[in-house]
Tab-separated table of C-alpha atoms in Angstrom:
chain	number	residue	atom	x	y	z
A	205	MET	CA	30.809	1.257	-10.685
A	206	ARG	CA	32.351	4.650	-9.957
A	207	PHE	CA	30.898	4.567	-6.473
A	208	PHE	CA	32.577	1.261	-5.622
A	209	ASN	CA	35.863	2.244	-7.278
A	210	ARG	CA	35.969	5.394	-5.201
A	211	SER	CA	35.318	3.341	-2.073
A	212	ILE	CA	38.203	1.006	-2.932
A	213	ARG	CA	40.694	3.832	-3.303
A	214	ASN	CA	39.700	5.409	-0.015
A	215	ARG	CA	39.886	2.298	2.167
A	216	SER	CA	42.519	-0.184	3.224
A	217	ARG	CA	42.275	-3.493	1.458
A	218	GLU	CA	44.023	-6.778	1.079
A	219	PRO	CA	43.819	-9.449	-1.617
A	220	THR	CA	42.151	-12.679	-0.607
A	221	ARG	CA	41.808	-15.944	-2.420
A	222	ASN	CA	38.908	-18.312	-2.778
A	223	ALA	CA	39.567	-21.756	-4.206
A	224	GLY	CA	36.713	-23.385	-6.018
A	225	ALA	CA	36.030	-25.497	-9.097
A	226	GLY	CA	39.747	-25.815	-9.756
A	227	SER	CA	40.303	-22.079	-10.141
A	228	THR	CA	41.562	-19.269	-7.963
A	229	LEU	CA	39.579	-16.048	-7.786
A	230	GLN	CA	41.506	-12.930	-6.822
A	231	MET	CA	39.415	-10.726	-4.543
A	232	VAL	CA	39.809	-7.437	-2.749
A	233	SER	CA	38.459	-7.448	0.800
A	234	LEU	CA	37.391	-4.147	2.338
A	235	TYR	CA	37.523	-3.524	6.047
A	236	GLY	CA	34.288	-2.187	7.464
A	237	GLU	CA	32.019	-3.451	4.674
A	238	TYR	CA	30.521	-6.432	6.434
A	239	PHE	CA	27.413	-7.434	8.284
A	240	TYR	CA	27.190	-9.756	11.275
A	241	GLY	CA	23.974	-11.522	12.173
A	242	TRP	CA	23.357	-10.610	15.824
A	243	ASN	CA	23.704	-13.648	18.066
A	244	GLY	CA	21.223	-12.344	20.599
A	245	LYS	CA	18.818	-15.157	19.661
A	246	LEU	CA	15.989	-12.741	18.969
A	247	TYR	CA	13.809	-15.412	17.419
A	248	GLU	CA	13.788	-17.368	20.680
A	249	SER	CA	11.912	-14.538	22.388
A	250	ASP	CA	8.157	-15.025	22.363
A	251	ILE	CA	7.393	-11.302	22.290
A	252	VAL	CA	9.796	-10.660	19.376
A	253	ARG	CA	8.293	-13.515	17.431
A	254	SER	CA	4.791	-12.213	18.120
A	255	CYS	CA	5.834	-8.720	16.958
A	256	ILE	CA	7.132	-9.869	13.574
A	257	ARG	CA	4.596	-12.636	12.877
A	258	PRO	CA	1.797	-10.329	11.570
A	259	LYS	CA	4.192	-8.758	9.072
A	260	VAL	CA	5.592	-12.137	8.027
A	261	LYS	CA	2.133	-13.591	7.427
A	262	ALA	CA	0.902	-10.513	5.584
A	263	VAL	CA	3.909	-10.438	3.236
A	264	GLY	CA	3.474	-14.167	2.619
A	265	LYS	CA	0.005	-13.410	1.234
A	266	LEU	CA	1.319	-11.002	-1.400
A	267	ALA	CA	0.529	-12.226	-4.911
A	268	ALA	CA	3.500	-12.036	-7.296
A	269	LYS	CA	2.561	-11.337	-10.915
A	270	HIS	CA	4.530	-10.873	-14.108
A	271	ILE	CA	3.168	-7.959	-16.110
A	272	GLN	CA	4.228	-6.834	-19.564
A	273	GLU	CA	2.806	-3.474	-20.564
A	274	ASN	CA	3.594	-1.840	-23.879
A	275	SER	CA	1.853	-0.229	-26.847
A	276	SER	CA	0.187	-3.528	-27.810
A	277	GLY	CA	-1.561	-3.865	-24.456
A	278	ILE	CA	-1.120	-5.530	-21.066
A	279	LYS	CA	-0.241	-9.191	-20.543
A	280	VAL	CA	-0.282	-10.905	-17.148
A	281	ASN	CA	1.699	-14.075	-16.325
A	282	HIS	CA	2.042	-14.963	-20.011
A	283	LYS	CA	5.571	-16.440	-19.762
A	284	ALA	CA	5.658	-19.956	-18.369
A	285	TRP	CA	9.126	-19.802	-16.769
A	286	VAL	CA	8.284	-16.640	-14.828
A	287	ARG	CA	4.871	-17.947	-13.803
A	288	ILE	CA	6.362	-21.201	-12.472
A	289	LEU	CA	9.202	-19.392	-10.674
A	290	LEU	CA	6.779	-17.039	-8.924
A	291	ARG	CA	4.628	-19.965	-7.822
A	292	LYS	CA	7.397	-22.351	-6.703
A	293	PRO	CA	10.816	-20.668	-6.381
A	294	ASN	CA	12.574	-23.926	-5.451
A	295	PRO	CA	11.663	-27.570	-4.800
A	296	LEU	CA	11.589	-27.041	-1.023
A	297	MET	CA	9.114	-24.181	-0.691
A	298	THR	CA	6.292	-22.263	-2.283
A	299	MET	CA	6.379	-18.523	-2.914
A	300	GLN	CA	4.408	-17.924	0.280
A	301	GLN	CA	6.975	-19.845	2.334
A	302	PHE	CA	9.819	-18.151	0.486
A	303	LEU	CA	8.429	-14.681	1.267
A	304	GLU	CA	7.796	-15.583	4.910
A	305	LYS	CA	11.361	-16.840	5.360
A	306	MET	CA	12.858	-13.782	3.678
A	307	THR	CA	10.665	-11.438	5.731
A	308	THR	CA	11.623	-13.179	8.973
A	309	GLN	CA	15.319	-12.734	8.212
A	310	LEU	CA	14.689	-9.122	7.236
A	311	CYS	CA	12.898	-8.337	10.499
A	312	LEU	CA	15.575	-10.016	12.643
A	313	SER	CA	18.706	-8.670	10.961
A	314	ASN	CA	17.514	-5.906	8.586
A	315	ASN	CA	19.015	-7.917	5.709
A	316	ALA	CA	17.736	-10.905	3.739
A	317	PHE	CA	19.476	-12.666	0.868
A	318	ALA	CA	18.387	-15.200	-1.744
A	319	LEU	CA	20.519	-16.881	-4.399
A	320	ILE	CA	19.332	-16.873	-8.027
A	321	ILE	CA	20.048	-20.112	-9.893
A	322	ARG	CA	20.124	-19.574	-13.669
A	323	ASP	CA	20.102	-21.977	-16.608
A	324	LYS	CA	22.653	-22.013	-19.428
A	325	ASN	CA	20.746	-19.214	-21.181
A	326	GLY	CA	20.851	-16.963	-18.127
A	327	TYR	CA	17.164	-17.293	-17.204
A	328	PRO	CA	16.404	-17.715	-13.467
A	329	THR	CA	15.072	-21.159	-12.594
A	330	GLN	CA	15.283	-21.299	-8.774
A	331	LEU	CA	15.518	-18.966	-5.778
A	332	TYR	CA	17.035	-20.072	-2.462
A	333	PRO	CA	17.132	-18.009	0.772
A	334	ILE	CA	20.624	-17.781	2.290
A	335	PRO	CA	20.621	-18.238	6.110
A	336	ALA	CA	24.092	-16.809	6.748
A	337	SER	CA	25.467	-15.579	10.063
A	338	MET	CA	27.734	-13.026	8.387
A	339	ALA	CA	27.931	-11.340	5.000
A	340	GLU	CA	30.927	-9.410	3.720
A	341	ALA	CA	31.167	-7.115	0.721
A	342	ILE	CA	34.113	-8.020	-1.498
A	343	TYR	CA	35.177	-6.141	-4.609
A	344	GLY	CA	37.163	-7.525	-7.489
A	345	LYS	CA	40.031	-5.615	-9.048
A	346	ASP	CA	37.647	-4.382	-11.738
A	347	GLY	CA	35.202	-3.082	-9.112
A	348	THR	CA	32.783	-6.006	-9.410
A	349	LEU	CA	30.840	-6.541	-6.202
A	350	TYR	CA	30.662	-9.971	-4.557
A	351	ILE	CA	29.167	-11.065	-1.229
A	352	LYS	CA	30.986	-13.562	0.969
A	353	PHE	CA	28.650	-15.493	3.275
A	354	THR	CA	29.735	-17.270	6.442
A	355	TYR	CA	27.321	-19.928	7.652
A	356	ARG	CA	26.699	-21.178	11.163
A	357	ASN	CA	28.754	-24.312	10.523
A	358	GLY	CA	31.794	-22.195	9.649
A	359	LYS	CA	31.690	-22.785	5.889
A	360	THR	CA	31.788	-19.873	3.452
A	361	SER	CA	30.530	-19.070	-0.047
A	362	ILE	CA	31.085	-16.162	-2.429
A	363	PHE	CA	28.394	-15.077	-4.896
A	364	TYR	CA	28.199	-12.392	-7.527
A	365	TYR	CA	25.958	-9.615	-6.207
A	366	ASP	CA	23.887	-9.554	-9.399
A	367	ASP	CA	22.971	-13.191	-8.703
A	368	LEU	CA	21.447	-12.265	-5.346
A	369	ILE	CA	18.125	-10.899	-4.184
A	370	HIS	CA	18.940	-8.535	-1.332
A	371	LEU	CA	16.241	-7.053	0.897
A	372	ARG	CA	17.285	-4.448	3.449
A	373	GLN	CA	15.873	-1.908	5.855
A	374	ASP	CA	17.354	0.683	8.225
A	375	TYR	CA	19.706	1.436	5.339
A	376	ASN	CA	22.050	4.038	6.789
A	377	SER	CA	25.662	3.385	7.767
A	378	HIS	CA	26.788	0.822	5.179
A	379	ASP	CA	27.066	1.127	1.420
A	380	VAL	CA	25.616	-2.331	0.850
A	381	PHE	CA	23.934	-3.590	4.023
A	382	GLY	CA	21.189	-2.401	6.305
A	383	ASP	CA	22.253	-1.595	9.867
A	384	SER	CA	22.012	-4.433	12.354
A	385	PRO	CA	19.284	-4.056	15.014
A	386	GLY	CA	21.582	-5.551	17.661
A	387	ALA	CA	22.824	-2.281	19.112
A	388	ALA	CA	19.309	-0.864	19.424
A	389	LEU	CA	17.761	-4.043	20.821
A	390	SER	CA	20.459	-5.389	23.163
A	391	GLN	CA	19.519	-3.309	26.220
A	392	LEU	CA	15.807	-3.669	25.559
A	393	MET	CA	16.079	-7.448	25.267
A	394	GLU	CA	18.158	-7.485	28.448
A	395	CYS	CA	15.264	-5.781	30.258
A	396	VAL	CA	12.860	-8.401	28.906
A	397	GLY	CA	15.167	-11.186	30.068
A	398	ILE	CA	15.596	-9.706	33.559
A	399	ILE	CA	11.834	-9.325	33.978
A	400	ASP	CA	11.224	-12.926	32.932
A	401	GLN	CA	14.009	-14.192	35.210
A	402	GLY	CA	12.691	-12.141	38.112
A	403	ILE	CA	9.239	-13.707	37.773
A	404	VAL	CA	10.708	-17.224	37.576
A	405	LYS	CA	12.968	-16.675	40.584
A	406	ALA	CA	10.101	-15.210	42.609
A	407	ILE	CA	8.050	-18.338	41.949
A	408	LYS	CA	10.953	-20.598	42.860
A	409	ASN	CA	11.654	-18.636	46.027
A	410	SER	CA	8.053	-19.106	47.086
A	411	GLY	CA	8.951	-22.714	47.886
A	412	ILE	CA	11.953	-21.994	50.111
A	413	ILE	CA	12.056	-22.096	53.922
A	414	ARG	CA	9.151	-20.190	55.480
A	415	TRP	CA	9.628	-21.294	59.111
A	416	PHE	CA	12.712	-21.115	61.300
A	417	LEU	CA	13.000	-23.366	64.386
A	418	ARG	CA	15.570	-22.385	67.014
A	419	PHE	CA	16.102	-24.920	69.739
A	420	SER	CA	17.018	-23.805	73.262
A	421	GLN	CA	19.388	-26.696	73.808
A	422	SER	CA	22.123	-28.372	71.848
A	423	LEU	CA	20.952	-31.263	69.679
A	424	ARG	CA	22.641	-33.619	67.335
A	425	PRO	CA	22.104	-32.923	63.611
A	426	GLU	CA	19.939	-35.994	63.180
A	427	ASP	CA	17.776	-34.915	66.135
A	428	ILE	CA	17.368	-31.426	64.616
A	429	GLN	CA	16.245	-32.932	61.310
A	430	ALA	CA	13.850	-35.282	63.079
A	431	ASN	CA	12.232	-32.441	65.034
A	432	VAL	CA	11.928	-30.278	61.906
A	433	LYS	CA	10.347	-33.157	60.006
A	434	THR	CA	7.905	-33.723	62.821
A	435	PHE	CA	6.993	-30.020	62.811
A	436	VAL	CA	6.373	-30.068	59.049
A	437	ASP	CA	4.351	-33.257	59.133
A	438	ASP	CA	2.207	-32.051	62.010
A	439	TYR	CA	1.518	-28.476	60.942
A	440	LEU	CA	2.554	-27.740	57.318
A	441	THR	CA	0.964	-30.551	55.303
A	442	TYR	CA	-2.584	-30.712	54.036
A	443	GLU	CA	-3.039	-34.184	55.517
A	444	SER	CA	-2.276	-32.953	59.026
A	445	GLU	CA	-5.226	-32.691	61.409
A	446	THR	CA	-3.791	-29.414	62.777
A	447	PHE	CA	-3.051	-27.792	59.408
A	448	GLY	CA	-3.131	-24.016	59.740
A	449	ALA	CA	-2.160	-23.905	63.433
A	450	ALA	CA	1.161	-24.701	65.108
A	451	GLY	CA	2.317	-25.093	68.687
A	452	VAL	CA	5.762	-25.674	70.227
A	453	ASP	CA	7.066	-26.068	73.726
A	454	ALA	CA	9.901	-24.239	75.464
A	455	LYS	CA	12.522	-26.413	73.795
A	456	ALA	CA	12.105	-24.573	70.461
A	457	ASP	CA	11.239	-21.147	69.170
A	458	ALA	CA	9.259	-21.104	65.835
A	459	LYS	CA	9.524	-18.005	63.688
A	460	GLN	CA	7.869	-17.454	60.304
A	461	ILE	CA	10.045	-16.028	57.516
A	462	GLU	CA	8.462	-14.025	54.695
A	463	PRO	CA	10.541	-13.987	51.466
A	464	LYS	CA	10.713	-10.546	49.904
A	465	ASP	CA	11.279	-10.861	46.166
A	466	TYR	CA	11.136	-7.909	43.816
A	467	VAL	CA	8.895	-8.467	40.831
A	468	PRO	CA	8.451	-5.624	38.307
A	469	ASN	CA	4.944	-4.248	38.400
A	470	ALA	CA	2.602	-4.498	35.455
A	471	LEU	CA	3.261	-0.917	34.340
A	472	ILE	CA	7.007	-1.461	33.923
A	473	THR	CA	6.418	-4.694	32.011
A	474	GLN	CA	3.886	-2.985	29.793
A	475	GLN	CA	6.292	-0.136	29.043
A	476	VAL	CA	9.001	-2.575	27.985
A	477	HIS	CA	6.541	-4.348	25.702
A	478	GLU	CA	5.408	-1.024	24.237
A	479	ARG	CA	9.019	-0.171	23.412
A	480	LEU	CA	9.346	-3.454	21.548
A	481	TYR	CA	6.080	-2.801	19.711
A	482	SER	CA	7.373	0.627	18.705
A	483	PHE	CA	10.693	-0.774	17.504
A	484	PHE	CA	8.947	-3.233	15.197
A	485	ASN	CA	6.369	-0.607	14.216
A	486	THR	CA	3.390	-2.568	15.500
A	487	ASN	CA	0.988	-2.477	18.440
A	488	LYS	CA	-0.934	-4.758	20.734
A	489	LYS	CA	-4.024	-4.851	18.527
A	490	ILE	CA	-2.023	-6.027	15.517
A	491	VAL	CA	-0.109	-8.615	17.537
A	492	GLN	CA	-3.246	-10.096	19.078
A	493	SER	CA	-5.333	-9.824	15.874
A	494	ASN	CA	-7.767	-7.509	17.611
A	495	TRP	CA	-7.547	-4.733	15.029
A	496	THR	CA	-10.215	-2.786	13.254
A	497	GLU	CA	-10.259	-2.022	9.548
A	498	ASP	CA	-8.603	1.368	10.103
A	499	ASP	CA	-5.956	-0.151	12.403
A	500	TRP	CA	-4.951	-2.695	9.776
A	501	ASN	CA	-4.918	-0.149	6.951
A	502	ALA	CA	-2.544	2.045	8.962
A	503	TYR	CA	-0.267	-0.909	9.723
A	504	PHE	CA	-0.408	-2.079	6.111
A	505	GLU	CA	0.623	1.292	4.714
A	506	ALA	CA	3.448	1.635	7.253
A	507	GLU	CA	4.957	-1.870	7.075
A	508	ILE	CA	3.601	-4.092	4.299
A	509	GLU	CA	3.264	-1.686	1.376
A	510	PRO	CA	6.888	-0.383	1.498
A	511	LEU	CA	8.190	-3.955	1.496
A	512	ALA	CA	5.861	-4.878	-1.376
A	513	ILE	CA	7.323	-2.000	-3.412
A	514	GLN	CA	10.864	-3.108	-2.566
A	515	LEU	CA	10.062	-6.693	-3.569
A	516	SER	CA	8.591	-5.548	-6.883
A	517	ASP	CA	11.631	-3.449	-7.778
A	518	ILE	CA	14.217	-6.016	-6.684
A	519	PHE	CA	12.515	-8.970	-8.389
A	520	THR	CA	12.143	-6.934	-11.581
A	521	ASN	CA	15.853	-6.076	-11.622
A	522	ALA	CA	16.861	-9.630	-10.687
A	523	LEU	CA	14.719	-11.531	-13.173
A	524	PHE	CA	14.785	-9.239	-16.219
A	525	SER	CA	17.580	-7.603	-18.144
A	526	VAL	CA	17.544	-3.908	-18.970
A	527	ARG	CA	16.300	-4.692	-22.460
A	528	GLU	CA	13.464	-6.836	-21.113
A	529	GLN	CA	12.497	-4.096	-18.692
A	530	GLU	CA	12.431	-1.571	-21.523
A	531	ALA	CA	10.015	-3.936	-23.282
A	532	GLY	CA	7.597	-3.422	-20.394
A	533	ASN	CA	8.357	-6.507	-18.257
A	534	ARG	CA	8.082	-6.109	-14.514
A	535	ILE	CA	7.176	-8.062	-11.379
A	536	VAL	CA	4.403	-6.726	-9.175
A	537	PHE	CA	3.529	-7.922	-5.678
A	538	GLU	CA	-0.133	-7.216	-5.164
A	539	ALA	CA	-1.697	-7.142	-1.741
A	540	SER	CA	-5.145	-8.502	-1.062
A	541	ASN	CA	-5.663	-5.771	1.476
A	542	LEU	CA	-9.393	-5.652	0.757
A	543	GLN	CA	-9.752	-9.098	2.333
A	544	CYS	CA	-9.168	-7.379	5.666
A	545	ALA	CA	-11.955	-4.881	5.070
A	546	SER	CA	-15.275	-5.123	6.835
A	547	LEU	CA	-18.244	-6.806	5.200
A	548	ASN	CA	-19.998	-3.472	4.614
A	549	THR	CA	-16.901	-2.117	2.845
A	550	LYS	CA	-16.677	-5.199	0.632
A	551	LEU	CA	-20.349	-4.965	-0.303
A	552	ALA	CA	-19.907	-1.292	-1.159
A	553	PHE	CA	-17.410	-2.254	-3.873
A	554	GLN	CA	-20.255	-3.611	-5.983
A	555	ALA	CA	-20.627	-0.045	-7.287
A	556	MET	CA	-17.114	-0.298	-8.731
A	557	VAL	CA	-18.049	-3.602	-10.373
A	558	ASP	CA	-21.142	-2.042	-11.949
A	559	ARG	CA	-19.042	0.731	-13.471
A	560	GLY	CA	-16.263	-1.492	-14.768
A	561	ALA	CA	-13.659	-0.184	-12.316
A	562	MET	CA	-13.343	-3.647	-10.726
A	563	LEU	CA	-13.741	-7.088	-12.254
A	564	VAL	CA	-16.274	-9.549	-10.899
A	565	ASN	CA	-13.569	-12.053	-9.969
A	566	GLU	CA	-11.546	-9.341	-8.234
A	567	TRP	CA	-14.554	-8.509	-6.102
A	568	ARG	CA	-15.220	-12.187	-5.402
A	569	ALA	CA	-11.602	-12.590	-4.283
A	570	THR	CA	-12.170	-10.019	-1.524
A	571	MET	CA	-15.054	-12.210	-0.315
A	572	ASN	CA	-12.827	-15.333	-0.404
A	573	LEU	CA	-14.977	-16.775	-3.192
A	574	ALA	CA	-13.746	-18.768	-6.168
A	575	PRO	CA	-13.627	-17.069	-9.601
A	576	VAL	CA	-16.458	-17.624	-12.063
A	577	GLU	CA	-16.456	-17.965	-15.818
A	578	GLY	CA	-16.585	-14.599	-17.540
A	579	GLY	CA	-15.652	-12.803	-14.349
A	580	ASP	CA	-12.445	-11.403	-15.855
A	581	LYS	CA	-14.347	-9.155	-18.252
A	582	PRO	CA	-15.440	-5.684	-17.099
A	583	ILE	CA	-19.166	-5.008	-16.980
A	584	ARG	CA	-21.154	-1.775	-16.793
A	585	ARG	CA	-24.662	-0.907	-15.788
A	586	LEU	CA	-26.907	-0.012	-18.713
A	587	ASP	CA	-27.658	3.478	-17.440
A	588	THR	CA	-23.945	4.276	-17.458
A	589	GLN	CA	-23.822	3.638	-21.209
A	590	VAL	CA	-25.550	6.987	-21.846
A	591	VAL	CA	-22.284	8.872	-21.324
A	592	ASP	CA	-20.522	6.716	-23.888
A	593	LEU	CA	-23.378	7.190	-26.389
A	594	LEU	CA	-23.300	10.966	-26.014
A	595	GLU	CA	-19.548	11.033	-26.550
A	596	ASP	CA	-19.960	8.852	-29.630
A	597	MET	CA	-22.666	11.146	-30.999
A	598	LEU	CA	-20.559	14.251	-30.495
A	599	ALA	CA	-17.660	12.588	-32.278
A	600	LYS	CA	-19.851	11.831	-35.303
A	601	MET	CA	-21.610	15.212	-35.462
A	602	ASN	CA	-20.966	17.322	-38.561
A	603	SER	CA	-22.617	20.182	-40.508
A	604	GLU	CA	-24.959	17.803	-42.305
A	605	ASN	CA	-26.365	15.717	-39.460
A	606	TYR	CA	-26.149	18.040	-36.485
A	607	MET	CA	-29.944	18.439	-36.286
A	608	VAL	CA	-30.505	14.682	-36.192
A	609	ILE	CA	-27.683	14.218	-33.676
A	610	ALA	CA	-29.158	16.915	-31.441
A	611	ASP	CA	-32.544	15.195	-31.454
A	612	LEU	CA	-30.895	11.875	-30.630
A	613	MET	CA	-29.007	13.412	-27.733
A	614	LYS	CA	-32.237	14.884	-26.363
A	615	ALA	CA	-33.934	11.517	-26.603
A	616	THR	CA	-30.962	9.817	-24.979
A	617	ILE	CA	-30.966	12.171	-22.036
A	618	LYS	CA	-34.739	11.901	-21.652
A	619	ASP	CA	-35.251	8.178	-22.113
A	620	GLY	CA	-31.811	6.812	-21.384
A	621	PHE	CA	-32.013	4.288	-24.233
A	622	PRO	CA	-32.518	5.876	-27.678
A	623	LYS	CA	-34.010	4.036	-30.550
A	624	GLU	CA	-31.808	3.104	-33.455
A	625	ALA	CA	-31.379	5.965	-35.897
A	626	ASN	CA	-29.241	6.801	-38.860
A	627	LEU	CA	-26.477	9.086	-37.643
A	628	LYS	CA	-25.875	10.364	-41.194
A	629	GLY	CA	-29.186	12.283	-41.221
A	630	GLU	CA	-31.038	9.975	-43.646
A	631	THR	CA	-34.769	9.336	-43.031
């Protein structure tokens, strides 16, 4: 809390009040500690949505697991309340949908919030994403941090920061929030909008006047319109017998007008798109799902894995107390990155299964196959047991049986499978 107390002393502040549940909560509002959701309507852009969709879908496939590791061993998803929460965080969405919504908000505003609903014992029971248009950091007189959210309908809410899950990226200028992408994207999105508008206007202008008729004598307006209509019907319609050729007498002079609209060339458009790809740390192959195994691994390590680590740390701190964390409880978001590997790579992992480095069901999961009974137990090839036998023999060797142990080791190395013998040296 020293950090926040120091910030309070160094900044102007004013007390604010929030009425709720029949009580008044005295707050201290700090100028400059706020975050506005950029109203540039990024999500309405097709190219922006295509840039963030691969990341959103990949994060949605992360598998959340509760792991408790201590001196007694490792337990996975052994607590019912954690297992249920990680499968269905609230009645409206599954964990996949929850992660996709949080990731979308994170990509668009560099901040994503979720409210933790706890029971009377303090255990989390539900998680709800908070779609706020503005968030403001508010500190109590004792230095306690709260976040005030302003929604699109103008209503506000204040929540204790420890009751929030807060994801952030581009964490630079603010103490609490990630920097908004609005300043970096505004000019780039303006270029995208101008290019799209230029193409639309060029198409619309293609239907404007292409012929200009100038009559050598004065005519009434209705006569001018009648002559123009006759010219169009005779020469500019597909049904006309003289379509493609026109002829006029001395009473009128026909001149063709060519509209000259500027449309950005393909190179300029491509450069603008490349800048957007670079901003969202992606590329055309990822966006169009035309990647190779190496392309996806590079994208995964750059974008998905850092967010998976952040999710693991934040969920661990949000769901477990310090004492529970010291007991070995943590949340891990595992990525099924091997599902994106090629078939040859997946088949090569059978060597890890043979040596007990990978479980059978873990290998089957990479092949999108259902688990089988007994597949959660490690297996080893019989010829790999020789190493274990030699280590066991060396551990049991002493001054009385060393000759027998030596003979057994020779037989083991030679035959691979020694016959049963008395390791104490008795015959």
